[in-house]
GROMACS .gro file of C-alpha atoms in nm:
model
  280
    1UNK     CA    1   3.083   0.520  -7.293
    2UNK     CA    2   3.230   0.211  -7.151
    3UNK     CA    3   3.001  -0.046  -6.910
    4UNK     CA    4   3.157  -0.112  -6.593
    5UNK     CA    5   3.268  -0.515  -6.539
    6UNK     CA    6   2.918  -0.537  -6.320
    7UNK     CA    7   2.718  -0.397  -6.594
    8UNK     CA    8   2.873  -0.669  -6.849
    9UNK     CA    9   2.763  -0.905  -6.632
   10UNK     CA   10   2.401  -0.808  -6.668
   11UNK     CA   11   2.424  -0.688  -6.225
   12UNK     CA   12   2.337  -0.301  -6.177
   13UNK     CA   13   2.618  -0.110  -6.091
   14UNK     CA   14   2.650  -0.008  -5.754
   15UNK     CA   15   2.720   0.355  -5.866
   16UNK     CA   16   2.411   0.389  -6.132
   17UNK     CA   17   2.136   0.636  -5.994
   18UNK     CA   18   1.745   0.605  -6.075
   19UNK     CA   19   1.718   0.491  -6.425
   20UNK     CA   20   1.578   0.127  -6.475
   21UNK     CA   21   1.734   0.004  -6.178
   22UNK     CA   22   1.507  -0.339  -6.042
   23UNK     CA   23   1.471  -0.326  -5.670
   24UNK     CA   24   1.536  -0.606  -5.494
   25UNK     CA   25   1.248  -0.853  -5.524
   26UNK     CA   26   1.151  -0.888  -5.199
   27UNK     CA   27   1.068  -0.514  -5.179
   28UNK     CA   28   0.761  -0.570  -5.401
   29UNK     CA   29   0.574  -0.750  -5.092
   30UNK     CA   30   0.389  -0.517  -4.831
   31UNK     CA   31   0.540  -0.605  -4.483
   32UNK     CA   32   0.153  -0.596  -4.389
   33UNK     CA   33   0.102  -0.900  -4.636
   34UNK     CA   34   0.356  -1.098  -4.432
   35UNK     CA   35   0.175  -0.984  -4.063
   36UNK     CA   36  -0.118  -1.190  -4.046
   37UNK     CA   37  -0.395  -1.064  -3.869
   38UNK     CA   38  -0.397  -1.202  -3.491
   39UNK     CA   39  -0.646  -1.489  -3.472
   40UNK     CA   40  -0.930  -1.364  -3.239
   41UNK     CA   41  -0.910  -1.589  -2.931
   42UNK     CA   42  -1.173  -1.846  -2.874
   43UNK     CA   43  -1.338  -1.808  -2.528
   44UNK     CA   44  -1.319  -2.105  -2.293
   45UNK     CA   45  -1.617  -2.071  -2.150
   46UNK     CA   46  -1.776  -2.087  -2.508
   47UNK     CA   47  -1.872  -2.413  -2.689
   48UNK     CA   48  -2.045  -2.501  -3.028
   49UNK     CA   49  -2.360  -2.605  -2.964
   50UNK     CA   50  -2.370  -2.891  -3.204
   51UNK     CA   51  -2.077  -3.013  -2.985
   52UNK     CA   52  -2.296  -2.927  -2.659
   53UNK     CA   53  -2.571  -3.124  -2.788
   54UNK     CA   54  -2.321  -3.407  -2.866
   55UNK     CA   55  -2.152  -3.412  -2.517
   56UNK     CA   56  -2.486  -3.438  -2.377
   57UNK     CA   57  -2.544  -3.756  -2.489
   58UNK     CA   58  -2.842  -3.676  -2.772
   59UNK     CA   59  -2.671  -3.763  -3.057
   60UNK     CA   60  -2.329  -3.738  -3.296
   61UNK     CA   61  -2.270  -3.373  -3.419
   62UNK     CA   62  -2.374  -3.425  -3.763
   63UNK     CA   63  -2.713  -3.541  -3.606
   64UNK     CA   64  -2.740  -3.212  -3.399
   65UNK     CA   65  -2.679  -2.988  -3.695
   66UNK     CA   66  -2.967  -3.153  -3.849
   67UNK     CA   67  -3.171  -3.088  -3.521
   68UNK     CA   68  -3.106  -2.740  -3.480
   69UNK     CA   69  -3.143  -2.639  -3.823
   70UNK     CA   70  -3.470  -2.781  -3.801
   71UNK     CA   71  -3.565  -2.559  -3.479
   72UNK     CA   72  -3.537  -2.856  -3.191
   73UNK     CA   73  -3.290  -2.594  -2.986
   74UNK     CA   74  -3.336  -2.342  -2.797
   75UNK     CA   75  -3.090  -2.151  -2.608
   76UNK     CA   76  -3.218  -1.932  -2.342
   77UNK     CA   77  -3.572  -2.002  -2.459
   78UNK     CA   78  -3.500  -1.864  -2.821
   79UNK     CA   79  -3.515  -2.141  -3.084
   80UNK     CA   80  -3.149  -2.150  -3.268
   81UNK     CA   81  -3.122  -2.275  -3.650
   82UNK     CA   82  -2.746  -2.111  -3.714
   83UNK     CA   83  -2.492  -2.319  -3.777
   84UNK     CA   84  -2.157  -2.258  -3.576
   85UNK     CA   85  -2.359  -2.111  -3.302
   86UNK     CA   86  -2.161  -2.094  -2.966
   87UNK     CA   87  -2.315  -2.089  -2.640
   88UNK     CA   88  -2.144  -2.043  -2.314
   89UNK     CA   89  -2.188  -2.332  -2.041
   90UNK     CA   90  -2.384  -2.153  -1.815
   91UNK     CA   91  -2.671  -2.109  -2.080
   92UNK     CA   92  -3.005  -2.302  -2.097
   93UNK     CA   93  -3.002  -2.541  -2.357
   94UNK     CA   94  -3.306  -2.752  -2.437
   95UNK     CA   95  -3.379  -3.011  -2.711
   96UNK     CA   96  -3.746  -3.055  -2.774
   97UNK     CA   97  -3.780  -2.832  -2.459
   98UNK     CA   98  -3.579  -3.082  -2.217
   99UNK     CA   99  -3.303  -2.907  -2.004
  100UNK     CA  100  -2.974  -3.024  -2.132
  101UNK     CA  101  -2.640  -3.104  -1.930
  102UNK     CA  102  -2.327  -3.023  -2.125
  103UNK     CA  103  -2.165  -3.311  -1.941
  104UNK     CA  104  -2.104  -3.641  -2.174
  105UNK     CA  105  -2.332  -3.955  -2.027
  106UNK     CA  106  -2.122  -4.229  -1.908
  107UNK     CA  107  -2.247  -4.589  -1.825
  108UNK     CA  108  -2.004  -4.810  -1.646
  109UNK     CA  109  -2.097  -5.188  -1.590
  110UNK     CA  110  -1.910  -5.359  -1.264
  111UNK     CA  111  -1.872  -5.680  -1.181
  112UNK     CA  112  -1.921  -5.632  -0.839
  113UNK     CA  113  -1.691  -5.795  -0.566
  114UNK     CA  114  -1.785  -5.906  -0.187
  115UNK     CA  115  -1.695  -5.651   0.113
  116UNK     CA  116  -1.763  -5.351  -0.107
  117UNK     CA  117  -2.062  -5.102   0.020
  118UNK     CA  118  -2.282  -4.937  -0.268
  119UNK     CA  119  -2.256  -4.576  -0.168
  120UNK     CA  120  -2.043  -4.260  -0.274
  121UNK     CA  121  -1.876  -4.280   0.075
  122UNK     CA  122  -1.867  -4.419   0.409
  123UNK     CA  123  -1.823  -4.249   0.756
  124UNK     CA  124  -1.718  -4.564   0.909
  125UNK     CA  125  -1.447  -4.570   0.636
  126UNK     CA  126  -1.580  -4.886   0.479
  127UNK     CA  127  -1.438  -4.970   0.134
  128UNK     CA  128  -1.696  -4.817  -0.139
  129UNK     CA  129  -1.787  -4.952  -0.507
  130UNK     CA  130  -1.657  -4.623  -0.583
  131UNK     CA  131  -1.276  -4.729  -0.527
  132UNK     CA  132  -1.356  -5.000  -0.812
  133UNK     CA  133  -1.443  -4.736  -1.123
  134UNK     CA  134  -1.274  -4.439  -1.008
  135UNK     CA  135  -1.040  -4.492  -1.300
  136UNK     CA  136  -1.312  -4.558  -1.530
  137UNK     CA  137  -1.455  -4.228  -1.577
  138UNK     CA  138  -1.373  -3.822  -1.484
  139UNK     CA  139  -1.790  -3.772  -1.467
  140UNK     CA  140  -1.978  -3.764  -1.151
  141UNK     CA  141  -2.092  -4.101  -1.142
  142UNK     CA  142  -2.348  -4.268  -0.902
  143UNK     CA  143  -2.449  -4.571  -0.891
  144UNK     CA  144  -2.822  -4.763  -1.005
  145UNK     CA  145  -2.995  -4.915  -0.696
  146UNK     CA  146  -2.806  -5.108  -0.465
  147UNK     CA  147  -2.627  -5.432  -0.364
  148UNK     CA  148  -2.525  -5.537  -0.039
  149UNK     CA  149  -2.186  -5.532   0.133
  150UNK     CA  150  -2.179  -5.903   0.081
  151UNK     CA  151  -2.380  -5.925  -0.256
  152UNK     CA  152  -2.176  -5.995  -0.571
  153UNK     CA  153  -2.289  -5.956  -0.934
  154UNK     CA  154  -2.407  -5.662  -1.204
  155UNK     CA  155  -2.428  -5.307  -1.084
  156UNK     CA  156  -2.456  -5.030  -1.359
  157UNK     CA  157  -2.272  -4.658  -1.291
  158UNK     CA  158  -2.399  -4.354  -1.466
  159UNK     CA  159  -2.406  -3.963  -1.441
  160UNK     CA  160  -2.729  -3.997  -1.684
  161UNK     CA  161  -3.007  -3.922  -1.355
  162UNK     CA  162  -3.319  -3.982  -1.618
  163UNK     CA  163  -3.221  -4.290  -1.675
  164UNK     CA  164  -3.139  -4.411  -1.313
  165UNK     CA  165  -3.470  -4.320  -1.204
  166UNK     CA  166  -3.623  -4.519  -1.476
  167UNK     CA  167  -3.418  -4.850  -1.383
  168UNK     CA  168  -3.495  -4.833  -1.024
  169UNK     CA  169  -3.840  -4.753  -1.060
  170UNK     CA  170  -4.059  -5.042  -0.999
  171UNK     CA  171  -4.323  -4.950  -1.251
  172UNK     CA  172  -4.059  -5.036  -1.523
  173UNK     CA  173  -4.030  -5.370  -1.396
  174UNK     CA  174  -3.645  -5.381  -1.459
  175UNK     CA  175  -3.533  -5.687  -1.468
  176UNK     CA  176  -3.342  -5.873  -1.208
  177UNK     CA  177  -3.205  -6.239  -1.197
  178UNK     CA  178  -2.995  -6.356  -0.902
  179UNK     CA  179  -2.799  -6.673  -0.812
  180UNK     CA  180  -2.919  -6.757  -0.480
  181UNK     CA  181  -2.714  -6.981  -0.237
  182UNK     CA  182  -2.905  -7.134   0.116
  183UNK     CA  183  -2.757  -7.303   0.396
  184UNK     CA  184  -3.007  -7.628   0.312
  185UNK     CA  185  -3.233  -7.731   0.007
  186UNK     CA  186  -3.558  -7.523  -0.023
  187UNK     CA  187  -3.834  -7.749  -0.004
  188UNK     CA  188  -4.066  -7.754  -0.306
  189UNK     CA  189  -4.365  -7.652  -0.049
  190UNK     CA  190  -4.173  -7.309   0.043
  191UNK     CA  191  -4.042  -7.269  -0.362
  192UNK     CA  192  -4.472  -7.229  -0.385
  193UNK     CA  193  -4.521  -7.052  -0.135
  194UNK     CA  194  -4.221  -6.778  -0.288
  195UNK     CA  195  -4.394  -6.806  -0.604
  196UNK     CA  196  -4.781  -6.727  -0.470
  197UNK     CA  197  -4.617  -6.435  -0.292
  198UNK     CA  198  -4.526  -6.378   0.071
  199UNK     CA  199  -4.650  -6.098   0.288
  200UNK     CA  200  -4.315  -5.945   0.505
  201UNK     CA  201  -4.329  -5.701   0.757
  202UNK     CA  202  -4.280  -5.411   0.530
  203UNK     CA  203  -4.588  -5.532   0.268
  204UNK     CA  204  -4.630  -5.792   0.055
  205UNK     CA  205  -4.358  -5.956  -0.181
  206UNK     CA  206  -4.401  -6.165  -0.528
  207UNK     CA  207  -4.136  -6.250  -0.767
  208UNK     CA  208  -4.096  -6.284  -1.119
  209UNK     CA  209  -4.018  -6.649  -1.141
  210UNK     CA  210  -3.814  -6.914  -0.922
  211UNK     CA  211  -3.657  -7.226  -0.984
  212UNK     CA  212  -3.405  -7.482  -0.913
  213UNK     CA  213  -3.094  -7.493  -1.085
  214UNK     CA  214  -3.034  -7.787  -1.334
  215UNK     CA  215  -2.785  -7.995  -1.204
  216UNK     CA  216  -2.699  -7.843  -0.898
  217UNK     CA  217  -2.825  -7.900  -0.534
  218UNK     CA  218  -3.179  -7.791  -0.412
  219UNK     CA  219  -2.989  -7.484  -0.189
  220UNK     CA  220  -2.924  -7.322  -0.507
  221UNK     CA  221  -3.190  -7.156  -0.717
  222UNK     CA  222  -3.240  -6.838  -0.943
  223UNK     CA  223  -3.472  -6.588  -0.864
  224UNK     CA  224  -3.625  -6.299  -1.105
  225UNK     CA  225  -3.730  -5.975  -0.941
  226UNK     CA  226  -3.767  -5.633  -0.975
  227UNK     CA  227  -3.837  -5.461  -0.663
  228UNK     CA  228  -3.584  -5.223  -0.531
  229UNK     CA  229  -3.682  -5.295  -0.178
  230UNK     CA  230  -3.349  -5.337   0.088
  231UNK     CA  231  -3.214  -5.657   0.104
  232UNK     CA  232  -3.551  -5.811  -0.046
  233UNK     CA  233  -3.442  -6.147  -0.190
  234UNK     CA  234  -3.251  -6.231   0.139
  235UNK     CA  235  -3.563  -6.118   0.319
  236UNK     CA  236  -3.811  -6.333   0.139
  237UNK     CA  237  -3.571  -6.610   0.203
  238UNK     CA  238  -3.535  -6.544   0.598
  239UNK     CA  239  -3.937  -6.537   0.600
  240UNK     CA  240  -3.926  -6.866   0.582
  241UNK     CA  241  -3.618  -7.030   0.801
  242UNK     CA  242  -3.329  -6.978   0.532
  243UNK     CA  243  -3.011  -6.830   0.525
  244UNK     CA  244  -2.875  -6.685   0.208
  245UNK     CA  245  -2.487  -6.745   0.225
  246UNK     CA  246  -2.432  -6.609  -0.131
  247UNK     CA  247  -2.600  -6.406  -0.342
  248UNK     CA  248  -2.485  -6.284  -0.708
  249UNK     CA  249  -2.666  -6.053  -0.915
  250UNK     CA  250  -2.626  -6.184  -1.259
  251UNK     CA  251  -2.908  -6.010  -1.494
  252UNK     CA  252  -2.951  -5.667  -1.475
  253UNK     CA  253  -3.194  -5.488  -1.705
  254UNK     CA  254  -3.059  -5.704  -2.000
  255UNK     CA  255  -2.712  -5.667  -1.912
  256UNK     CA  256  -2.510  -5.980  -1.817
  257UNK     CA  257  -2.191  -6.066  -1.703
  258UNK     CA  258  -2.046  -6.255  -1.994
  259UNK     CA  259  -1.674  -6.143  -2.031
  260UNK     CA  260  -1.637  -5.946  -1.724
  261UNK     CA  261  -1.430  -6.087  -1.447
  262UNK     CA  262  -1.550  -6.035  -1.064
  263UNK     CA  263  -1.400  -5.658  -0.940
  264UNK     CA  264  -1.361  -5.550  -1.316
  265UNK     CA  265  -1.578  -5.292  -1.506
  266UNK     CA  266  -1.621  -5.188  -1.864
  267UNK     CA  267  -1.782  -4.913  -2.080
  268UNK     CA  268  -2.172  -5.000  -2.216
  269UNK     CA  269  -2.216  -5.037  -2.591
  270UNK     CA  270  -2.378  -4.804  -2.802
  271UNK     CA  271  -2.667  -5.074  -2.858
  272UNK     CA  272  -2.687  -5.151  -2.490
  273UNK     CA  273  -2.729  -4.770  -2.408
  274UNK     CA  274  -3.028  -4.765  -2.635
  275UNK     CA  275  -3.162  -5.075  -2.527
  276UNK     CA  276  -3.168  -4.937  -2.151
  277UNK     CA  277  -3.342  -4.596  -2.275
  278UNK     CA  278  -3.594  -4.820  -2.434
  279UNK     CA  279  -3.705  -4.990  -2.139
  280UNK     CA  280  -4.086  -4.868  -2.105
   0.00000   0.00000   0.00000
């Protein structure tokens, strides 16, 4: 029997039925193999436990895995040691018994200019320090302590409530140094009175140190104090008959104004945050 021209070329004849006709290569694959199983949609209300811990500012995700495996973390009162465990944003997550907040901790340092009040809002429509850090973070930041409207210098903002309590409580002795300008030269006798402590209308006050600034007029001083009482530096000098014409906070809790122009802000470094948390 004579082969068809197609068969001579090694191609199967269209008229060939059954036999050893080879099926097209593509038909050897199941259509099911082409269709991958749809992935399970992630729940936007859920987050991996290690990420939750990292966002709370406790440690990195890798370190969080170590703590999880060691049993340091509980979810809704039960220890969780499973890697990749997911929690809901509404869950009660605790690290060593302390409840965590999902919001990542932020720490912003501002060199405050004059004419801004230290509050989150003002019913009189005056400008607040929150305007100056509005672009710094999406977190709900709060100022740590206060600076008067006309007082300039370092002001810290954070959403870390525990750190805020520590830095504003007098028992921790947080170091605050001010550069003071007076309307007249301070007498040596009055400087000694301040050193010894004064009795103000709301109780006694003691400064940590006070001194004239080398090379500057006697109306300029440096004063270190840890009290958080309202307008305390101004009231110390007013008690002795002086007026403070300019007041600038140059050091706060070990933080300085270096490379931070007036009206500008920056994020704290990791080491600076560690130093603040280590304050006893």
